[in-house]
Tab-separated table of C-alpha atoms in Angstrom:
chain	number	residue	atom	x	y	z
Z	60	UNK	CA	94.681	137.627	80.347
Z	61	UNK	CA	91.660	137.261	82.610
Z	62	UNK	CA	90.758	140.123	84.588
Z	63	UNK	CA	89.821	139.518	88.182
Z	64	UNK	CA	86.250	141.549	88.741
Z	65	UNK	CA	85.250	142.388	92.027
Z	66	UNK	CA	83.232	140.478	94.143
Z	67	UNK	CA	79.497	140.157	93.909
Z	68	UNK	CA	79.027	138.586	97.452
Z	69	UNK	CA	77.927	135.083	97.565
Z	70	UNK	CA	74.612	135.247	96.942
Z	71	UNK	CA	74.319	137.418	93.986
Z	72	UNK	CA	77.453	134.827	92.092
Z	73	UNK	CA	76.041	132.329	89.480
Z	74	UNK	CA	78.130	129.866	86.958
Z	75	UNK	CA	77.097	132.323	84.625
Z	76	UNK	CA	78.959	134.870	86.040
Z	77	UNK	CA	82.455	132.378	86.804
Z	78	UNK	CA	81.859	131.392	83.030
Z	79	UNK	CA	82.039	134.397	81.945
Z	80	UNK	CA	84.845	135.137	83.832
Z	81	UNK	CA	87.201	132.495	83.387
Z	82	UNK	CA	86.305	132.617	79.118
Z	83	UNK	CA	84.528	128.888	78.961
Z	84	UNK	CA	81.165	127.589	79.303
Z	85	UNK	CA	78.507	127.063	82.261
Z	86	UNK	CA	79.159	123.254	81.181
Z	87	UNK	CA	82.985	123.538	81.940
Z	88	UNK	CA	82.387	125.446	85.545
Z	89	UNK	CA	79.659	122.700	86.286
Z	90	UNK	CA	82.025	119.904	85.459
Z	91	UNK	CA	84.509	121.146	87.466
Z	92	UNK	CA	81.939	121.599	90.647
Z	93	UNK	CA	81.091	118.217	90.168
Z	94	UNK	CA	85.035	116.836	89.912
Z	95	UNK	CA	84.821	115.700	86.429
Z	96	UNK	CA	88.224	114.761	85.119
Z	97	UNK	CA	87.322	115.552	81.335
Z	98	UNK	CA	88.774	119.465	81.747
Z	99	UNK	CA	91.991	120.576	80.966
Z	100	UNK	CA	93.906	121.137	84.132
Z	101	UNK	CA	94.995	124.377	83.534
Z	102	UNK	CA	91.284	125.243	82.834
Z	103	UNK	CA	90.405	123.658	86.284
Z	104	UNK	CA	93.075	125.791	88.224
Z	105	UNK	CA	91.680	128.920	86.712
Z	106	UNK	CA	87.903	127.744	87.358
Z	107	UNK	CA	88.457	126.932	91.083
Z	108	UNK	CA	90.340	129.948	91.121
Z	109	UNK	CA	87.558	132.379	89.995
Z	110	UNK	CA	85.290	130.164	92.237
Z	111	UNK	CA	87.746	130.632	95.496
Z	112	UNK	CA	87.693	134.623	94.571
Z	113	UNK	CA	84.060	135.148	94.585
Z	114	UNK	CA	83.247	132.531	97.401
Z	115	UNK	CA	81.171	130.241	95.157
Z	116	UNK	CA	78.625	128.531	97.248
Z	117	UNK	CA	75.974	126.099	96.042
Z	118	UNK	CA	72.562	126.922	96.637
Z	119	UNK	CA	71.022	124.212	98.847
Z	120	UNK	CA	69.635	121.189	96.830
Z	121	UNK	CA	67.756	117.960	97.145
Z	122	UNK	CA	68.989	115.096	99.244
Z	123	UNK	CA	70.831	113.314	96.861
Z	124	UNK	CA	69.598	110.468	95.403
Z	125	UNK	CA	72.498	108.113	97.176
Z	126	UNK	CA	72.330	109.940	100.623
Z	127	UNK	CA	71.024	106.662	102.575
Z	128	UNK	CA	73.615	104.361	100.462
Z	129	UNK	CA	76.786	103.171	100.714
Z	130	UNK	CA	78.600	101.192	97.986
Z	131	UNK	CA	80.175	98.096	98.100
Z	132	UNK	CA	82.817	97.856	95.189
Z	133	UNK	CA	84.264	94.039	93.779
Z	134	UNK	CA	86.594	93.457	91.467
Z	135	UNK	CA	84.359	90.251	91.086
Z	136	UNK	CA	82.396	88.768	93.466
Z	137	UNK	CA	81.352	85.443	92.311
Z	138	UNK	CA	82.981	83.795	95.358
Z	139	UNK	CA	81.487	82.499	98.952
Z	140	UNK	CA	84.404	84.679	99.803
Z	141	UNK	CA	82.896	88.054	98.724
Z	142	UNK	CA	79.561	86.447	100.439
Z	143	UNK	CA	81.367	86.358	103.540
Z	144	UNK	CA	82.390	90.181	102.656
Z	145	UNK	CA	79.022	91.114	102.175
Z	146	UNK	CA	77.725	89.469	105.039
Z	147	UNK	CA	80.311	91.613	107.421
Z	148	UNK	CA	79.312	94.648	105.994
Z	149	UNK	CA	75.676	94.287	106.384
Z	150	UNK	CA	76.545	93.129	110.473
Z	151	UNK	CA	76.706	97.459	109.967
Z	152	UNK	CA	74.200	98.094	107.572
Z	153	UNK	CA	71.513	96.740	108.523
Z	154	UNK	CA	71.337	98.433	112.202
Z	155	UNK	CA	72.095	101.921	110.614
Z	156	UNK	CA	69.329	101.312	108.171
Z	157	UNK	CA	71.526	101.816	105.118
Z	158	UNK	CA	71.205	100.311	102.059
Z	159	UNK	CA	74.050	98.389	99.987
Z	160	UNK	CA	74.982	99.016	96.439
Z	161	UNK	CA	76.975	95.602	94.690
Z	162	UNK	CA	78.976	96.476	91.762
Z	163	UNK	CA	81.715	94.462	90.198
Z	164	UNK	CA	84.316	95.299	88.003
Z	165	UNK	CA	84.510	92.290	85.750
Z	166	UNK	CA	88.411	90.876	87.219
Z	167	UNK	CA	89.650	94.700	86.852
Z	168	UNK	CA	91.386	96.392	89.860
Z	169	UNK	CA	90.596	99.639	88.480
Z	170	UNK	CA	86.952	101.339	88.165
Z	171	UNK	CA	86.127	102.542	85.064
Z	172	UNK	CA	85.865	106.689	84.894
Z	173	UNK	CA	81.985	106.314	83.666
Z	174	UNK	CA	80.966	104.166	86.786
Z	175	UNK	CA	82.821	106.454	88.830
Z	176	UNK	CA	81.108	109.686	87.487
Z	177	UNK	CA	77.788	107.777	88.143
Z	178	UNK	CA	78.466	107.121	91.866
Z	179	UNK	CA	79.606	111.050	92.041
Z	180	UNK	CA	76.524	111.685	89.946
Z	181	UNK	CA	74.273	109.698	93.519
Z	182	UNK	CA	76.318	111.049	96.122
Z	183	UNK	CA	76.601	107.832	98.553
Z	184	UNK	CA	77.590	108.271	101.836
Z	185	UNK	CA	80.734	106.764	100.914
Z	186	UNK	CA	82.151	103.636	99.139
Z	187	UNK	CA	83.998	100.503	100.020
Z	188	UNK	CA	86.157	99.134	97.904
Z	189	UNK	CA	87.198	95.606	97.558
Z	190	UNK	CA	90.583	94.236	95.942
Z	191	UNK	CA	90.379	97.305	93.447
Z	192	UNK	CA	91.552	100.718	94.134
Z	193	UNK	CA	91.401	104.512	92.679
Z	194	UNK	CA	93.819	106.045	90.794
Z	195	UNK	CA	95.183	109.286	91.745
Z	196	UNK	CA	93.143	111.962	89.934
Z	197	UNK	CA	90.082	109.470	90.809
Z	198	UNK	CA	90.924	109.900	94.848
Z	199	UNK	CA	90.637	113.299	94.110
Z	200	UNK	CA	86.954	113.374	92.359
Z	201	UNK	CA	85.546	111.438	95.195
Z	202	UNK	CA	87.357	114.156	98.064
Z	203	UNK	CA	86.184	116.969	95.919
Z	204	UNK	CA	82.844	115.797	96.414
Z	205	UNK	CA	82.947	114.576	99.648
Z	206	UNK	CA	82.055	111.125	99.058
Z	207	UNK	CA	84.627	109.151	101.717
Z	208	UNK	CA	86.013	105.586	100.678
Z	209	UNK	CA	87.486	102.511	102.486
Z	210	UNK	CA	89.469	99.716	101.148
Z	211	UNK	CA	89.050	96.545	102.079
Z	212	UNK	CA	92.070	94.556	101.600
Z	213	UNK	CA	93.844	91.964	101.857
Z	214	UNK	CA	97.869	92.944	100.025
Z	215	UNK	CA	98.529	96.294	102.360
Z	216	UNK	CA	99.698	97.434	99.292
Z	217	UNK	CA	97.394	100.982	99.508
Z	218	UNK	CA	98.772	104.689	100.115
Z	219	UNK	CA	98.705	105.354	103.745
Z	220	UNK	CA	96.481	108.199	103.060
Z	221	UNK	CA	93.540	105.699	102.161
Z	222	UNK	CA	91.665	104.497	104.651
Z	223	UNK	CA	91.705	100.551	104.797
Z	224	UNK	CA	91.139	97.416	106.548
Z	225	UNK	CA	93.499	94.195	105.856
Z	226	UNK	CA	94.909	90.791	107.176
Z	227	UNK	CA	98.438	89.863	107.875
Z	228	UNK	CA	98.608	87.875	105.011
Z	229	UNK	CA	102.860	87.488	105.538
Z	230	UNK	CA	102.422	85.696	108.508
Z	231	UNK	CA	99.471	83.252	107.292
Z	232	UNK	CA	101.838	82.079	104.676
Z	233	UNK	CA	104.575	81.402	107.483
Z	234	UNK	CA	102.035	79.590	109.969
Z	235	UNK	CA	100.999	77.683	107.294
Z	236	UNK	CA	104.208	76.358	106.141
Z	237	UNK	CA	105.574	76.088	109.894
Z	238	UNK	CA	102.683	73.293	110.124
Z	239	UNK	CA	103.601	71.522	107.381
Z	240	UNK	CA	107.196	71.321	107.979
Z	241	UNK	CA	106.531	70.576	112.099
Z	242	UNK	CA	104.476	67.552	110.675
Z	243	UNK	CA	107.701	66.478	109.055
Z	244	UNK	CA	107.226	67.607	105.196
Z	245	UNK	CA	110.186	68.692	102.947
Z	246	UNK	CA	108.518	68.691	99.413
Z	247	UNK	CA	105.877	71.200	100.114
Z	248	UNK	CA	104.134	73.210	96.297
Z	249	UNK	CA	102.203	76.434	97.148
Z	250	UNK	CA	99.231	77.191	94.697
Z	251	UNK	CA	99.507	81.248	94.869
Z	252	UNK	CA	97.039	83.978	94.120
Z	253	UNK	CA	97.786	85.855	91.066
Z	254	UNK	CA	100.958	87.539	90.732
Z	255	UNK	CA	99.861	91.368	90.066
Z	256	UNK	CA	98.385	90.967	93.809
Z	257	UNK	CA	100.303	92.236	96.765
Z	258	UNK	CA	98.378	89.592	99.447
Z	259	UNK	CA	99.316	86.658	97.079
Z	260	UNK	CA	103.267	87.587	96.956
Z	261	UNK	CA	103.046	88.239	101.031
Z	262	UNK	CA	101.527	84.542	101.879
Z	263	UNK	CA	104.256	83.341	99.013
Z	264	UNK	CA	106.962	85.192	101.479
Z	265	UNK	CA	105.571	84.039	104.181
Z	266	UNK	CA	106.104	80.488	102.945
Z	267	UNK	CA	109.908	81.327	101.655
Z	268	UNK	CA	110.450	82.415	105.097
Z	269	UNK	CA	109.714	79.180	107.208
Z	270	UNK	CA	111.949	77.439	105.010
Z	271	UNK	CA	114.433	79.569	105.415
Z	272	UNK	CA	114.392	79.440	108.884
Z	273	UNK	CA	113.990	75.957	109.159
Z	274	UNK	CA	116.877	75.137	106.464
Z	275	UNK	CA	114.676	73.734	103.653
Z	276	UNK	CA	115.193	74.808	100.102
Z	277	UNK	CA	112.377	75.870	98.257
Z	278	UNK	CA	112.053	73.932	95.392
Z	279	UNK	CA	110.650	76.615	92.736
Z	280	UNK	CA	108.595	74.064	90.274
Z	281	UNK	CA	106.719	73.721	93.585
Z	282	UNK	CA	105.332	77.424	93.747
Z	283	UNK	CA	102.667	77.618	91.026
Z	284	UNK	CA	100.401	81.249	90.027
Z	285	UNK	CA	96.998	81.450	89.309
Z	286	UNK	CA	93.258	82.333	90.364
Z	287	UNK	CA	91.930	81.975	93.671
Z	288	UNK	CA	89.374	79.619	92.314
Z	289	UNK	CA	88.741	76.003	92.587
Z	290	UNK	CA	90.404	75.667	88.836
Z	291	UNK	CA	93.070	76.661	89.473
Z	292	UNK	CA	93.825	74.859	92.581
Z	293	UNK	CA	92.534	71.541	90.329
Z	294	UNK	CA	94.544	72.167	87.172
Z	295	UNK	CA	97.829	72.534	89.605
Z	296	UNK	CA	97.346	69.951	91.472
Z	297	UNK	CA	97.229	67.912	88.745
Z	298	UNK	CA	100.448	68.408	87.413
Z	299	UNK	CA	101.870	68.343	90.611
Z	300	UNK	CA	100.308	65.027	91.652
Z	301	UNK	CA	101.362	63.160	88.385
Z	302	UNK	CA	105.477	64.066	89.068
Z	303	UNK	CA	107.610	61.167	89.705
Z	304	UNK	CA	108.565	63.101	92.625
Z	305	UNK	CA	105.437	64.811	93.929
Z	306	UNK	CA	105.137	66.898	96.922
Z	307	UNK	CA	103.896	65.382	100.468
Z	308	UNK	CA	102.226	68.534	101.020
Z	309	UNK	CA	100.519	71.881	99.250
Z	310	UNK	CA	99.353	74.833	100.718
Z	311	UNK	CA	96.643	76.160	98.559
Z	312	UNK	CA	96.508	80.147	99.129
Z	313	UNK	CA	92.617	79.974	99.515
Z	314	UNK	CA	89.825	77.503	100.533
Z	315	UNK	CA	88.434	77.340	96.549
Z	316	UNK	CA	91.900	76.325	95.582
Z	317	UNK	CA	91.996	74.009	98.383
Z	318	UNK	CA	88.791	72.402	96.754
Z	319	UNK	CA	90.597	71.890	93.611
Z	320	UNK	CA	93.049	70.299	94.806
Z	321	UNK	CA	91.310	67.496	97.101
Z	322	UNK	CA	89.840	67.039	93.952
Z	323	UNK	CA	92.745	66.509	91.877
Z	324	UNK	CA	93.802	64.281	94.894
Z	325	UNK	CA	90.576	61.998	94.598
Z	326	UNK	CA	91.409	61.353	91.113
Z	327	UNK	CA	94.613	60.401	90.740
Z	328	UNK	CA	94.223	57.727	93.806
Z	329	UNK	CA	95.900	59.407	96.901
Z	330	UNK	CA	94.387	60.061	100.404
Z	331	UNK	CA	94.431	62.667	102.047
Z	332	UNK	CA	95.764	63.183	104.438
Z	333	UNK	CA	97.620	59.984	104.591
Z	334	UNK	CA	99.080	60.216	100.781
Z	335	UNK	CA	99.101	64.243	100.569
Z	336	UNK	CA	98.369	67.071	103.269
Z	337	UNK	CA	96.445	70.096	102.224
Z	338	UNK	CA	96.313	73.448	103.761
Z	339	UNK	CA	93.942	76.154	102.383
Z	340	UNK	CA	93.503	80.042	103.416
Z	341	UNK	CA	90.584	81.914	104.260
Z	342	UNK	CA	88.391	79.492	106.713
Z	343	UNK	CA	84.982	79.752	104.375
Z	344	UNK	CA	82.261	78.272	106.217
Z	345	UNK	CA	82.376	75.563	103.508
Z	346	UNK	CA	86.177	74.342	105.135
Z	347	UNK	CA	84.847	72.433	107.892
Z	348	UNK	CA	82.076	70.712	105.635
Z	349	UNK	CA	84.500	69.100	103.099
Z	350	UNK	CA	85.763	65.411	103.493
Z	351	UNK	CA	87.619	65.237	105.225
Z	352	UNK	CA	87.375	68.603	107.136
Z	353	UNK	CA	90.179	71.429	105.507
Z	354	UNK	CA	92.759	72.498	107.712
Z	355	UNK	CA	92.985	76.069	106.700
Z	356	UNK	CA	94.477	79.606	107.934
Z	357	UNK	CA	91.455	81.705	109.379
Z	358	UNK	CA	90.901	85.239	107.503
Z	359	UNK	CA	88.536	87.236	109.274
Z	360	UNK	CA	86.790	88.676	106.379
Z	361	UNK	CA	83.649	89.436	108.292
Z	362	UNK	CA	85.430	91.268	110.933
Z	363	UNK	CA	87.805	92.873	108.304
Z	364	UNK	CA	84.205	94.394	106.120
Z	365	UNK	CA	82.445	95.005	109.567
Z	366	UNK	CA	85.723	97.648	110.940
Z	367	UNK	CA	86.092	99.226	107.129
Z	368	UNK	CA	81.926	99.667	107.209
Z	369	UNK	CA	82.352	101.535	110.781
Z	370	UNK	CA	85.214	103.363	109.427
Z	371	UNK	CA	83.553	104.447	106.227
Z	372	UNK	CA	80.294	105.716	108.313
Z	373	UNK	CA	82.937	107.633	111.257
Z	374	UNK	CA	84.321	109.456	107.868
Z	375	UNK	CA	80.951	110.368	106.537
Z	376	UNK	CA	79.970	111.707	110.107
Z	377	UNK	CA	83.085	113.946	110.142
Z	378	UNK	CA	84.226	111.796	112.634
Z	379	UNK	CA	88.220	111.817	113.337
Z	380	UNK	CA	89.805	108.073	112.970
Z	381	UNK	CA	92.278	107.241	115.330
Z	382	UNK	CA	94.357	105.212	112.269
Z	383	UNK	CA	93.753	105.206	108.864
Z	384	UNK	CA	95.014	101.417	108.890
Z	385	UNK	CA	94.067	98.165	110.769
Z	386	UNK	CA	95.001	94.837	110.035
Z	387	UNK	CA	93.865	91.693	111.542
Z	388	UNK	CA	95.270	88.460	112.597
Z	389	UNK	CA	95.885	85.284	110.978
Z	390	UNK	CA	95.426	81.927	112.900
Z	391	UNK	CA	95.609	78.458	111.507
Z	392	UNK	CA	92.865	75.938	112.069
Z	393	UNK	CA	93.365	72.336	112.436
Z	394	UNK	CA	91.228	70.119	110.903
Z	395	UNK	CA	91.462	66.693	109.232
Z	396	UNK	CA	93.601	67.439	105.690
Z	397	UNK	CA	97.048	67.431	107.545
Z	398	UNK	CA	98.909	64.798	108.937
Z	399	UNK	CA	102.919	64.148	109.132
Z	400	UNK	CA	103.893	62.532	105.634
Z	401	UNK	CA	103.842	58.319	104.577
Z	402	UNK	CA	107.504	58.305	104.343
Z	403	UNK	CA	109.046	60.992	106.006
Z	404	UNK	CA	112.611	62.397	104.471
Z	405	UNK	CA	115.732	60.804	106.326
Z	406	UNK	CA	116.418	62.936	109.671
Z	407	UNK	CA	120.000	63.946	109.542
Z	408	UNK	CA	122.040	61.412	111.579
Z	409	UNK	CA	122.120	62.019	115.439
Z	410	UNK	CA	125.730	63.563	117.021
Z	411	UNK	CA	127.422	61.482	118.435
Z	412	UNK	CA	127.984	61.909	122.318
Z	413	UNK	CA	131.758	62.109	123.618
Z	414	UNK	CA	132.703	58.321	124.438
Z	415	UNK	CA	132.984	58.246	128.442
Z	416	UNK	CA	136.230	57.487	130.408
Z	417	UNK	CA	136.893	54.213	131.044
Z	418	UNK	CA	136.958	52.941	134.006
Z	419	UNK	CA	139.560	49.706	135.184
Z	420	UNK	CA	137.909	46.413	135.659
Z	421	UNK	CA	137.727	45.720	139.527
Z	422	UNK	CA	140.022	42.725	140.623
């Protein structure tokens, strides 16, 4: 058993002396100081508990390396859409003077521990995190060290303890869909996002749901999975297009899949939006530049990366936030891709009115 040893006083402890302690090595106390995950966690408890008793305090170091930084975190960014993210955050960044850090994590929704030891290694003044989030014991490396994070996001799906800064994404689905079925459509396909992302299953409900409440059956080898990339909108859409009876209508769940599909329209010989309508999500910049112009939902993504910036720069200021959550609205934009369908389904036959009272013939 480890004895406790009195006190020192601050000034005169070392790691040495908590080493020496606890039974390990100066390596083991510095890891833990720094939040390093690769120690035991009983070792840990006893190391921050040797550290509590003698009211460790670090001497007073360099600025570190990342002080004037923030990081801005992708699970890929090869996308006008993380442009437009990038752009919002700088609407911050630039005025503050701070620079911006890109990584991106290759598809993965989950840092790696050894770029995560190298952020804790510059110290940032925090770090924003894009469609990816922390695990549990990585939450706690970056709090350990002081190093506040923000999520920007668009599937709600995060702890409420983490800070973040999303869209309704539910009711973009349902506005969408609304549209399309006001216009008269009955056979309408949604191209989703992938399926292991919260924001793509919320639009999906979102579509569900304005069926349901307008009566319409869903047909389900109408709702396709996949990227949020102009492929995948195109490789749908082709096999959608080509069925003996094709839909009138698809809502692609982002602008790039919108793409792929007017594509996939072009080819096979229909019109839009007099042979198909097409809805994307997002609003890139690019929407009202393609021909014709793409009726889409609006996202504000710049607004979205501007409030998670602020948010990330009121936590490294110590400053209180008044919610640790904020999500935006949704609107749909009308442009030049939607229009009521060629041959509209049958309307269901009209009720007949009560035949009135006759009346007798005047002599």
């Amino acid at each position: 058993m480890t004895k406790a040893r009195p006190s020192t006083g601050p000034g005169t402890v070392t790691i040495a002396t908590i080493a020496d302690e606890v039974g390990v090595s100066t390596a083991t106390v510095s890891k833990v100081l720094n939040g390093r995950l690769d120690v035991s966690a009983l070792t840990r408890a006893r190391v921050e508990a040797s550290l509590e008793r003698h009211r460790y305090r670090r001497r007073a170091k360099r600025q570190p390396t990342g002080a004037g930084q923030i990081d801005l975190v992708f699970h890929e960014y090869d996308s006008t859409w993380a442009m437009e993210i990038i752009r919002g955050v700088e609407t911050v960044t630039v005025p503050a003077r701070i620079d911006l850090v890109l990584s991106q994590l290759q598809g993965r929704h989950r840092p790696p521990q050894e770029w995560l030891d190298g952020v804790v290694a510059r110290r940032p003044r925090g770090v924003l995190f894009v469609q990816c989030h922390l695990t549990e014991p990585q939450r706690r490396q970056l709090q350990r060290r002081a190093i506040p994070f923000v999520v920007i996001d668009t599937d709600s799906a995060t702890s409420a303890s983490v800070p973040t800064v999303g869209a309704n994404n539910w009711s973009g689905g349902l506005i969408a869909t609304r549209h399309l079925i006001e216009l008269g459509h009955r056979r309408i396909a949604v191209i989703s996002g992938p399926t292991d992302v919260l924001c793509s299953r919320a639009r999906t409900a979102g579509f569900r749901a304005a069926h349901e409440e307008a009566g319409i059956p869903v047909d389900p080898d109408l709702v396709r999975h996949g990227a949020f990339y102009v492929a995948t909108g195109h490789e749908h859409a082709l096999d959608l297009l080509s069925r003996p009876d094709r839909p009138t209508a698809i809502f692609a769940q982002s602008d790039m899949q919108a793409m792929g599909v007017l594509r996939a329209a072009r080819q096979l010989g229909l019109h839009v939006p007099d042979d198909l309508s097409v809805i994307g999500y997002d609003n890139l910049p690019v929407a009202a530049w393609t021909d014709p112009a793409l009726t889409t939902v609006h996202q504000p993504l710049r607004d979205m990366a501007g409030a998670a910036t602020q948010m990330l720069l009121d936590l490294a200021d110590k400053t209180e936030l008044p919610t640790s959550r904020i999500d935006l609205v949704t609107e749909l934009v009308v442009r030049e891709t939607t229009a009521p369908p060629a041959h509209p389904s049958p309307a269901p036959p009209p009720v007949a009115a009560p035949a009135s009272p006759s009346r007798p013939t005047p002599r």
